[in-house]
């Protein structure tokens, strides 16, 4: 059997790969990374360190575009409801590599979903199982761990965790941003990595102008009992005035496991 781990650059995928290597060895182990081209620079350092620690073969795939290129080509701004960037930049390149290099009857594919997100594994298996692929999530099985346990295990192995975790981010994808993230996440991004926030703001505003739409945005404003688009420029201005956002509105990446349907132009 060939064992392929969706190696995202996150803590969960590292520990999932460690468990696969411990159980099946590394001779037929592939660590498959799909690059969105807007990753945090430290992700690549971590990716190499983590792959060297696990063993097996690190394979990198990429569509070649960034999420902003995808949104422009699709004439659609990704958001928490529809993250087409996940489908185009993560799922499709990974699926193409699997079809080209693996036989579903002789391959097991692993993701870094943990026991708190098992519902995502159910959806993933329903979708990919219909295509003949066997998807598994080692962290949905005992011994159960939480993020601090995973980071402690990394350090015990001599690996420095990705810097975004140290900065308080929930994931290590897309440089600290994510169209699936919420207001609280982007407020944290603004306060922690203002240059990255500025790039997201400029790209969002540029796309809104390109589409000729002022009624679209990544975020949603739910204050006052109604829901309306909340462009990042407006969020920044509110934060500068001392506005307290909903810090529990975090959300975040589910690139390999969540459905990402095609969007209408």
PDB file of C-alpha atoms in Angstrom:
ATOM      1  CA  UNK A   1       0.000   0.000   0.000  1.00  0.00           C
ATOM      2  CA  UNK A   2       1.038   3.585  -0.654  1.00  0.00           C
ATOM      3  CA  UNK A   3       0.367   6.051   2.158  1.00  0.00           C
ATOM      4  CA  UNK A   4      -0.194   9.705   1.229  1.00  0.00           C
ATOM      5  CA  UNK A   5      -0.497  12.381   3.908  1.00  0.00           C
ATOM      6  CA  UNK A   6      -2.010  15.737   2.976  1.00  0.00           C
ATOM      7  CA  UNK A   7       0.890  17.696   4.475  1.00  0.00           C
ATOM      8  CA  UNK A   8      -0.496  21.204   4.881  1.00  0.00           C
ATOM      9  CA  UNK A   9       2.270  22.815   6.924  1.00  0.00           C
ATOM     10  CA  UNK A  10       0.058  22.656   9.994  1.00  0.00           C
ATOM     11  CA  UNK A  11       0.660  20.955  13.318  1.00  0.00           C
ATOM     12  CA  UNK A  12      -2.072  18.369  12.850  1.00  0.00           C
ATOM     13  CA  UNK A  13      -0.765  17.083   9.535  1.00  0.00           C
ATOM     14  CA  UNK A  14       2.714  16.664  11.045  1.00  0.00           C
ATOM     15  CA  UNK A  15       1.457  14.493  13.904  1.00  0.00           C
ATOM     16  CA  UNK A  16      -0.825  12.572  11.559  1.00  0.00           C
ATOM     17  CA  UNK A  17       2.207  11.822   9.390  1.00  0.00           C
ATOM     18  CA  UNK A  18       4.222  10.753  12.442  1.00  0.00           C
ATOM     19  CA  UNK A  19       1.519   8.239  13.352  1.00  0.00           C
ATOM     20  CA  UNK A  20       1.362   6.893   9.805  1.00  0.00           C
ATOM     21  CA  UNK A  21       5.155   6.531   9.684  1.00  0.00           C
ATOM     22  CA  UNK A  22       5.197   4.745  13.036  1.00  0.00           C
ATOM     23  CA  UNK A  23       2.562   2.266  11.888  1.00  0.00           C
ATOM     24  CA  UNK A  24       3.543   1.693   8.267  1.00  0.00           C
ATOM     25  CA  UNK A  25       7.125   2.893   7.870  1.00  0.00           C
ATOM     26  CA  UNK A  26       8.351   5.454   5.371  1.00  0.00           C
ATOM     27  CA  UNK A  27       9.271   3.423   2.273  1.00  0.00           C
ATOM     28  CA  UNK A  28       5.884   4.077   0.658  1.00  0.00           C
ATOM     29  CA  UNK A  29       5.064   7.334   2.466  1.00  0.00           C
ATOM     30  CA  UNK A  30       4.382  10.548   0.536  1.00  0.00           C
ATOM     31  CA  UNK A  31       3.916  13.927   2.190  1.00  0.00           C
ATOM     32  CA  UNK A  32       1.829  15.943  -0.286  1.00  0.00           C
ATOM     33  CA  UNK A  33       1.881  19.744   0.030  1.00  0.00           C
ATOM     34  CA  UNK A  34      -0.263  22.048  -2.136  1.00  0.00           C
ATOM     35  CA  UNK A  35       1.085  25.602  -2.275  1.00  0.00           C
ATOM     36  CA  UNK A  36      -1.261  28.607  -2.487  1.00  0.00           C
ATOM     37  CA  UNK A  37       1.705  30.949  -3.104  1.00  0.00           C
ATOM     38  CA  UNK A  38       0.663  33.326  -0.329  1.00  0.00           C
ATOM     39  CA  UNK A  39       2.003  31.248   2.544  1.00  0.00           C
ATOM     40  CA  UNK A  40       3.916  32.642   5.495  1.00  0.00           C
ATOM     41  CA  UNK A  41       7.674  32.384   4.751  1.00  0.00           C
ATOM     42  CA  UNK A  42       8.199  30.343   7.914  1.00  0.00           C
ATOM     43  CA  UNK A  43       5.796  27.683   6.646  1.00  0.00           C
ATOM     44  CA  UNK A  44       8.407  26.531   4.133  1.00  0.00           C
ATOM     45  CA  UNK A  45      11.079  26.289   6.821  1.00  0.00           C
ATOM     46  CA  UNK A  46       8.709  24.245   8.960  1.00  0.00           C
ATOM     47  CA  UNK A  47       7.658  22.095   6.012  1.00  0.00           C
ATOM     48  CA  UNK A  48      11.251  21.023   5.349  1.00  0.00           C
ATOM     49  CA  UNK A  49      12.023  20.485   9.041  1.00  0.00           C
ATOM     50  CA  UNK A  50       8.837  18.487   9.595  1.00  0.00           C
ATOM     51  CA  UNK A  51       9.338  16.341   6.490  1.00  0.00           C
ATOM     52  CA  UNK A  52      12.920  15.541   7.499  1.00  0.00           C
ATOM     53  CA  UNK A  53      11.648  14.552  10.930  1.00  0.00           C
ATOM     54  CA  UNK A  54       8.870  12.291   9.619  1.00  0.00           C
ATOM     55  CA  UNK A  55      10.716  10.674   6.726  1.00  0.00           C
ATOM     56  CA  UNK A  56       9.134   9.637   3.456  1.00  0.00           C
ATOM     57  CA  UNK A  57       9.051  11.773   0.329  1.00  0.00           C
ATOM     58  CA  UNK A  58       7.919  15.402   0.316  1.00  0.00           C
ATOM     59  CA  UNK A  59       6.017  16.290  -2.859  1.00  0.00           C
ATOM     60  CA  UNK A  60       4.975  19.846  -3.676  1.00  0.00           C
ATOM     61  CA  UNK A  61       2.177  20.668  -6.104  1.00  0.00           C
ATOM     62  CA  UNK A  62       0.711  24.009  -7.134  1.00  0.00           C
ATOM     63  CA  UNK A  63      -1.829  25.424  -9.527  1.00  0.00           C
ATOM     64  CA  UNK A  64       0.523  28.379  -9.937  1.00  0.00           C
ATOM     65  CA  UNK A  65      -1.999  31.050  -9.023  1.00  0.00           C
ATOM     66  CA  UNK A  66      -2.721  32.794  -5.728  1.00  0.00           C
ATOM     67  CA  UNK A  67      -6.221  32.949  -4.218  1.00  0.00           C
ATOM     68  CA  UNK A  68      -6.534  36.485  -5.588  1.00  0.00           C
ATOM     69  CA  UNK A  69      -5.750  35.247  -9.098  1.00  0.00           C
ATOM     70  CA  UNK A  70      -8.417  32.580  -8.698  1.00  0.00           C
ATOM     71  CA  UNK A  71     -11.015  35.096  -7.504  1.00  0.00           C
ATOM     72  CA  UNK A  72     -10.276  37.404 -10.413  1.00  0.00           C
ATOM     73  CA  UNK A  73     -10.451  34.586 -12.963  1.00  0.00           C
ATOM     74  CA  UNK A  74     -13.734  33.325 -11.474  1.00  0.00           C
ATOM     75  CA  UNK A  75     -15.084  36.855 -11.032  1.00  0.00           C
ATOM     76  CA  UNK A  76     -16.027  35.889  -7.499  1.00  0.00           C
ATOM     77  CA  UNK A  77     -14.705  36.976  -4.087  1.00  0.00           C
ATOM     78  CA  UNK A  78     -14.212  33.995  -1.805  1.00  0.00           C
ATOM     79  CA  UNK A  79     -15.807  34.125   1.644  1.00  0.00           C
ATOM     80  CA  UNK A  80     -16.656  31.918   4.615  1.00  0.00           C
ATOM     81  CA  UNK A  81     -19.546  30.362   2.714  1.00  0.00           C
ATOM     82  CA  UNK A  82     -17.730  29.633  -0.541  1.00  0.00           C
ATOM     83  CA  UNK A  83     -13.953  29.268  -0.465  1.00  0.00           C
ATOM     84  CA  UNK A  84     -13.255  28.446  -4.105  1.00  0.00           C
ATOM     85  CA  UNK A  85      -9.541  28.921  -3.424  1.00  0.00           C
ATOM     86  CA  UNK A  86      -9.625  25.705  -1.366  1.00  0.00           C
ATOM     87  CA  UNK A  87     -10.986  23.727  -4.279  1.00  0.00           C
ATOM     88  CA  UNK A  88      -8.769  25.234  -6.975  1.00  0.00           C
ATOM     89  CA  UNK A  89      -5.464  25.609  -5.129  1.00  0.00           C
ATOM     90  CA  UNK A  90      -5.543  22.737  -2.657  1.00  0.00           C
ATOM     91  CA  UNK A  91      -8.010  20.023  -3.584  1.00  0.00           C
ATOM     92  CA  UNK A  92      -7.665  19.987  -7.370  1.00  0.00           C
ATOM     93  CA  UNK A  93      -3.816  19.913  -7.529  1.00  0.00           C
ATOM     94  CA  UNK A  94      -3.725  17.227  -4.827  1.00  0.00           C
ATOM     95  CA  UNK A  95      -6.437  15.191  -6.554  1.00  0.00           C
ATOM     96  CA  UNK A  96      -4.623  15.476  -9.883  1.00  0.00           C
ATOM     97  CA  UNK A  97      -1.398  14.189  -8.316  1.00  0.00           C
ATOM     98  CA  UNK A  98      -3.229  11.273  -6.709  1.00  0.00           C
ATOM     99  CA  UNK A  99      -4.893  10.280  -9.985  1.00  0.00           C
ATOM    100  CA  UNK A 100      -1.572  10.493 -11.843  1.00  0.00           C
ATOM    101  CA  UNK A 101       0.568   8.603  -9.340  1.00  0.00           C
ATOM    102  CA  UNK A 102      -1.675   6.374  -7.225  1.00  0.00           C
ATOM    103  CA  UNK A 103      -4.168   3.547  -7.579  1.00  0.00           C
ATOM    104  CA  UNK A 104      -7.168   4.035  -5.253  1.00  0.00           C
ATOM    105  CA  UNK A 105      -7.206   0.284  -4.552  1.00  0.00           C
ATOM    106  CA  UNK A 106      -3.616   0.431  -3.293  1.00  0.00           C
ATOM    107  CA  UNK A 107      -3.527   3.829  -1.572  1.00  0.00           C
ATOM    108  CA  UNK A 108      -4.609   5.260   1.768  1.00  0.00           C
ATOM    109  CA  UNK A 109      -4.857   9.060   2.047  1.00  0.00           C
ATOM    110  CA  UNK A 110      -4.550  10.800   5.415  1.00  0.00           C
ATOM    111  CA  UNK A 111      -5.551  14.255   6.667  1.00  0.00           C
ATOM    112  CA  UNK A 112      -4.710  16.148   9.857  1.00  0.00           C
ATOM    113  CA  UNK A 113      -8.307  16.480  11.114  1.00  0.00           C
ATOM    114  CA  UNK A 114      -8.505  15.754  14.837  1.00  0.00           C
ATOM    115  CA  UNK A 115     -11.211  14.308  17.067  1.00  0.00           C
ATOM    116  CA  UNK A 116     -12.881  17.712  17.572  1.00  0.00           C
ATOM    117  CA  UNK A 117     -13.589  17.938  13.817  1.00  0.00           C
ATOM    118  CA  UNK A 118     -14.669  14.399  13.038  1.00  0.00           C
ATOM    119  CA  UNK A 119     -17.751  15.711  11.216  1.00  0.00           C
ATOM    120  CA  UNK A 120     -15.399  17.024   8.530  1.00  0.00           C
ATOM    121  CA  UNK A 121     -13.947  13.545   8.094  1.00  0.00           C
ATOM    122  CA  UNK A 122     -17.450  12.152   7.594  1.00  0.00           C
ATOM    123  CA  UNK A 123     -18.103  14.643   4.787  1.00  0.00           C
ATOM    124  CA  UNK A 124     -14.698  14.022   3.232  1.00  0.00           C
ATOM    125  CA  UNK A 125     -15.171  10.253   3.202  1.00  0.00           C
ATOM    126  CA  UNK A 126     -18.619  10.585   1.662  1.00  0.00           C
ATOM    127  CA  UNK A 127     -17.234  12.736  -1.152  1.00  0.00           C
ATOM    128  CA  UNK A 128     -13.939  10.954  -1.840  1.00  0.00           C
ATOM    129  CA  UNK A 129     -15.208   7.475  -1.043  1.00  0.00           C
ATOM    130  CA  UNK A 130     -17.552   7.771  -4.002  1.00  0.00           C
ATOM    131  CA  UNK A 131     -14.440   8.172  -6.160  1.00  0.00           C
ATOM    132  CA  UNK A 132     -12.846   5.067  -4.659  1.00  0.00           C
ATOM    133  CA  UNK A 133     -10.354   6.737  -2.300  1.00  0.00           C
ATOM    134  CA  UNK A 134      -9.806   5.621   1.294  1.00  0.00           C
ATOM    135  CA  UNK A 135      -9.393   8.711   3.502  1.00  0.00           C
ATOM    136  CA  UNK A 136      -8.386   8.435   7.149  1.00  0.00           C
ATOM    137  CA  UNK A 137      -7.598  10.814  10.010  1.00  0.00           C
ATOM    138  CA  UNK A 138      -5.116   9.390  12.543  1.00  0.00           C
ATOM    139  CA  UNK A 139      -5.850  12.173  15.064  1.00  0.00           C
ATOM    140  CA  UNK A 140      -9.507  11.109  15.203  1.00  0.00           C
ATOM    141  CA  UNK A 141      -8.242   7.922  16.845  1.00  0.00           C
ATOM    142  CA  UNK A 142      -6.761   7.474  20.342  1.00  0.00           C
ATOM    143  CA  UNK A 143      -4.594   8.679  21.906  1.00  0.00           C
ATOM    144  CA  UNK A 144      -6.542  11.916  21.516  1.00  0.00           C
ATOM    145  CA  UNK A 145      -4.545  15.144  21.647  1.00  0.00           C
ATOM    146  CA  UNK A 146      -5.161  18.883  21.567  1.00  0.00           C
ATOM    147  CA  UNK A 147      -3.109  21.604  19.852  1.00  0.00           C
ATOM    148  CA  UNK A 148      -0.855  22.350  22.880  1.00  0.00           C
ATOM    149  CA  UNK A 149      -0.008  18.631  23.065  1.00  0.00           C
ATOM    150  CA  UNK A 150       0.952  18.592  19.396  1.00  0.00           C
ATOM    151  CA  UNK A 151       3.171  21.663  19.732  1.00  0.00           C
ATOM    152  CA  UNK A 152       4.832  20.181  22.803  1.00  0.00           C
ATOM    153  CA  UNK A 153       5.492  16.968  20.874  1.00  0.00           C
ATOM    154  CA  UNK A 154       7.089  19.006  18.093  1.00  0.00           C
ATOM    155  CA  UNK A 155       9.426  20.756  20.466  1.00  0.00           C
ATOM    156  CA  UNK A 156      10.329  17.432  22.064  1.00  0.00           C
ATOM    157  CA  UNK A 157      11.383  16.242  18.584  1.00  0.00           C
ATOM    158  CA  UNK A 158      13.573  19.337  18.169  1.00  0.00           C
ATOM    159  CA  UNK A 159      11.228  21.087  15.712  1.00  0.00           C
ATOM    160  CA  UNK A 160      10.404  24.768  16.115  1.00  0.00           C
ATOM    161  CA  UNK A 161       6.642  25.157  15.530  1.00  0.00           C
ATOM    162  CA  UNK A 162       5.470  27.529  12.786  1.00  0.00           C
ATOM    163  CA  UNK A 163       5.708  31.148  13.895  1.00  0.00           C
ATOM    164  CA  UNK A 164       2.005  31.829  13.217  1.00  0.00           C
ATOM    165  CA  UNK A 165       1.094  29.570  16.142  1.00  0.00           C
ATOM    166  CA  UNK A 166       3.394  31.553  18.417  1.00  0.00           C
ATOM    167  CA  UNK A 167       1.634  34.710  17.203  1.00  0.00           C
ATOM    168  CA  UNK A 168      -1.731  33.330  18.267  1.00  0.00           C
ATOM    169  CA  UNK A 169      -3.155  32.158  14.933  1.00  0.00           C
ATOM    170  CA  UNK A 170      -5.359  29.091  14.781  1.00  0.00           C
ATOM    171  CA  UNK A 171      -3.748  27.726  11.607  1.00  0.00           C
ATOM    172  CA  UNK A 172      -0.608  28.020   9.482  1.00  0.00           C
ATOM    173  CA  UNK A 173      -2.169  28.600   6.069  1.00  0.00           C
ATOM    174  CA  UNK A 174      -2.290  31.489   3.579  1.00  0.00           C
ATOM    175  CA  UNK A 175       0.136  33.659   5.500  1.00  0.00           C
ATOM    176  CA  UNK A 176      -2.216  34.180   8.430  1.00  0.00           C
ATOM    177  CA  UNK A 177      -5.307  35.145   6.435  1.00  0.00           C
ATOM    178  CA  UNK A 178      -8.159  33.010   5.141  1.00  0.00           C
ATOM    179  CA  UNK A 179     -11.426  33.825   3.398  1.00  0.00           C
ATOM    180  CA  UNK A 180     -13.100  31.303   5.683  1.00  0.00           C
ATOM    181  CA  UNK A 181     -11.928  33.189   8.758  1.00  0.00           C
ATOM    182  CA  UNK A 182     -14.105  35.608  10.685  1.00  0.00           C
ATOM    183  CA  UNK A 183     -13.979  39.141  12.027  1.00  0.00           C
ATOM    184  CA  UNK A 184     -12.080  38.125  15.147  1.00  0.00           C
ATOM    185  CA  UNK A 185      -9.403  36.424  13.088  1.00  0.00           C
ATOM    186  CA  UNK A 186      -8.846  39.445  10.846  1.00  0.00           C
ATOM    187  CA  UNK A 187      -8.817  41.785  13.844  1.00  0.00           C
ATOM    188  CA  UNK A 188      -6.001  39.649  15.249  1.00  0.00           C
ATOM    189  CA  UNK A 189      -4.239  39.728  11.873  1.00  0.00           C
ATOM    190  CA  UNK A 190      -4.420  43.542  11.804  1.00  0.00           C
ATOM    191  CA  UNK A 191      -2.972  43.869  15.286  1.00  0.00           C
ATOM    192  CA  UNK A 192      -0.297  41.214  14.832  1.00  0.00           C
ATOM    193  CA  UNK A 193       0.780  41.350  11.181  1.00  0.00           C
ATOM    194  CA  UNK A 194      -0.457  44.706   9.880  1.00  0.00           C
ATOM    195  CA  UNK A 195       1.545  44.394   6.671  1.00  0.00           C
ATOM    196  CA  UNK A 196      -0.195  41.119   5.827  1.00  0.00           C
ATOM    197  CA  UNK A 197      -3.569  42.657   6.686  1.00  0.00           C
ATOM    198  CA  UNK A 198      -2.753  45.603   4.402  1.00  0.00           C
ATOM    199  CA  UNK A 199      -2.055  43.219   1.517  1.00  0.00           C
ATOM    200  CA  UNK A 200      -5.364  41.427   2.073  1.00  0.00           C
ATOM    201  CA  UNK A 201      -7.189  44.756   2.299  1.00  0.00           C
ATOM    202  CA  UNK A 202      -5.631  46.038  -0.924  1.00  0.00           C
ATOM    203  CA  UNK A 203      -6.370  42.818  -2.787  1.00  0.00           C
ATOM    204  CA  UNK A 204      -9.956  42.728  -1.580  1.00  0.00           C
ATOM    205  CA  UNK A 205     -10.555  46.362  -2.526  1.00  0.00           C
ATOM    206  CA  UNK A 206      -8.927  45.857  -5.906  1.00  0.00           C
ATOM    207  CA  UNK A 207     -11.167  42.897  -6.624  1.00  0.00           C
ATOM    208  CA  UNK A 208     -14.282  44.777  -5.531  1.00  0.00           C
ATOM    209  CA  UNK A 209     -13.386  47.528  -7.986  1.00  0.00           C
ATOM    210  CA  UNK A 210     -12.583  44.996 -10.730  1.00  0.00           C
ATOM    211  CA  UNK A 211     -16.007  43.388 -10.265  1.00  0.00           C
ATOM    212  CA  UNK A 212     -17.746  46.731  -9.929  1.00  0.00           C
ATOM    213  CA  UNK A 213     -19.374  45.466  -6.747  1.00  0.00           C
ATOM    214  CA  UNK A 214     -19.517  47.303  -3.434  1.00  0.00           C
ATOM    215  CA  UNK A 215     -21.883  44.707  -1.975  1.00  0.00           C
ATOM    216  CA  UNK A 216     -19.323  41.895  -1.686  1.00  0.00           C
ATOM    217  CA  UNK A 217     -16.637  41.306   0.964  1.00  0.00           C
ATOM    218  CA  UNK A 218     -14.807  38.467   2.672  1.00  0.00           C
ATOM    219  CA  UNK A 219     -16.363  39.250   6.048  1.00  0.00           C
ATOM    220  CA  UNK A 220     -19.917  39.690   7.276  1.00  0.00           C
ATOM    221  CA  UNK A 221     -21.061  42.364   9.730  1.00  0.00           C
ATOM    222  CA  UNK A 222     -23.621  40.907  12.119  1.00  0.00           C
ATOM    223  CA  UNK A 223     -23.914  43.843  14.509  1.00  0.00           C
ATOM    224  CA  UNK A 224     -27.355  45.280  15.147  1.00  0.00           C
ATOM    225  CA  UNK A 225     -29.171  42.073  14.311  1.00  0.00           C
ATOM    226  CA  UNK A 226     -28.681  42.298  10.541  1.00  0.00           C
ATOM    227  CA  UNK A 227     -26.070  40.833   8.184  1.00  0.00           C
ATOM    228  CA  UNK A 228     -24.147  42.943   5.679  1.00  0.00           C
ATOM    229  CA  UNK A 229     -20.787  42.781   3.857  1.00  0.00           C
ATOM    230  CA  UNK A 230     -17.882  44.119   5.930  1.00  0.00           C
ATOM    231  CA  UNK A 231     -14.902  45.087   3.756  1.00  0.00           C
ATOM    232  CA  UNK A 232     -11.514  44.910   5.425  1.00  0.00           C
ATOM    233  CA  UNK A 233     -11.024  48.650   4.981  1.00  0.00           C
ATOM    234  CA  UNK A 234     -14.109  49.236   7.135  1.00  0.00           C
ATOM    235  CA  UNK A 235     -12.941  46.737   9.739  1.00  0.00           C
ATOM    236  CA  UNK A 236      -9.579  48.516   9.938  1.00  0.00           C
ATOM    237  CA  UNK A 237     -11.247  51.884  10.450  1.00  0.00           C
ATOM    238  CA  UNK A 238     -13.436  50.471  13.186  1.00  0.00           C
ATOM    239  CA  UNK A 239     -10.451  48.947  14.944  1.00  0.00           C
ATOM    240  CA  UNK A 240      -8.564  52.221  14.712  1.00  0.00           C
ATOM    241  CA  UNK A 241     -11.509  53.888  16.483  1.00  0.00           C
ATOM    242  CA  UNK A 242     -11.292  51.371  19.322  1.00  0.00           C
ATOM    243  CA  UNK A 243     -14.127  49.079  18.196  1.00  0.00           C
ATOM    244  CA  UNK A 244     -14.202  45.714  19.976  1.00  0.00           C
ATOM    245  CA  UNK A 245     -14.987  42.963  17.435  1.00  0.00           C
ATOM    246  CA  UNK A 246     -16.406  39.534  18.179  1.00  0.00           C
ATOM    247  CA  UNK A 247     -13.202  37.750  19.132  1.00  0.00           C
ATOM    248  CA  UNK A 248     -14.958  34.385  18.940  1.00  0.00           C
ATOM    249  CA  UNK A 249     -15.696  34.889  15.236  1.00  0.00           C
ATOM    250  CA  UNK A 250     -12.583  33.052  14.106  1.00  0.00           C
ATOM    251  CA  UNK A 251     -13.344  30.352  11.554  1.00  0.00           C
ATOM    252  CA  UNK A 252     -10.486  29.277   9.384  1.00  0.00           C
ATOM    253  CA  UNK A 253      -9.080  26.942   6.835  1.00  0.00           C
ATOM    254  CA  UNK A 254     -10.555  23.534   6.056  1.00  0.00           C
ATOM    255  CA  UNK A 255      -8.930  23.255   2.669  1.00  0.00           C
ATOM    256  CA  UNK A 256      -8.598  19.515   2.168  1.00  0.00           C
ATOM    257  CA  UNK A 257     -11.704  18.410   4.031  1.00  0.00           C
ATOM    258  CA  UNK A 258     -14.489  20.895   3.396  1.00  0.00           C
ATOM    259  CA  UNK A 259     -16.708  21.136   0.371  1.00  0.00           C
ATOM    260  CA  UNK A 260     -15.833  24.106  -1.824  1.00  0.00           C
ATOM    261  CA  UNK A 261     -18.507  24.274  -4.513  1.00  0.00           C
ATOM    262  CA  UNK A 262     -17.987  26.202  -7.694  1.00  0.00           C
ATOM    263  CA  UNK A 263     -19.278  29.741  -7.497  1.00  0.00           C
ATOM    264  CA  UNK A 264     -21.436  31.552  -9.969  1.00  0.00           C
ATOM    265  CA  UNK A 265     -19.841  34.543 -11.626  1.00  0.00           C
TER     266      UNK A 265
END
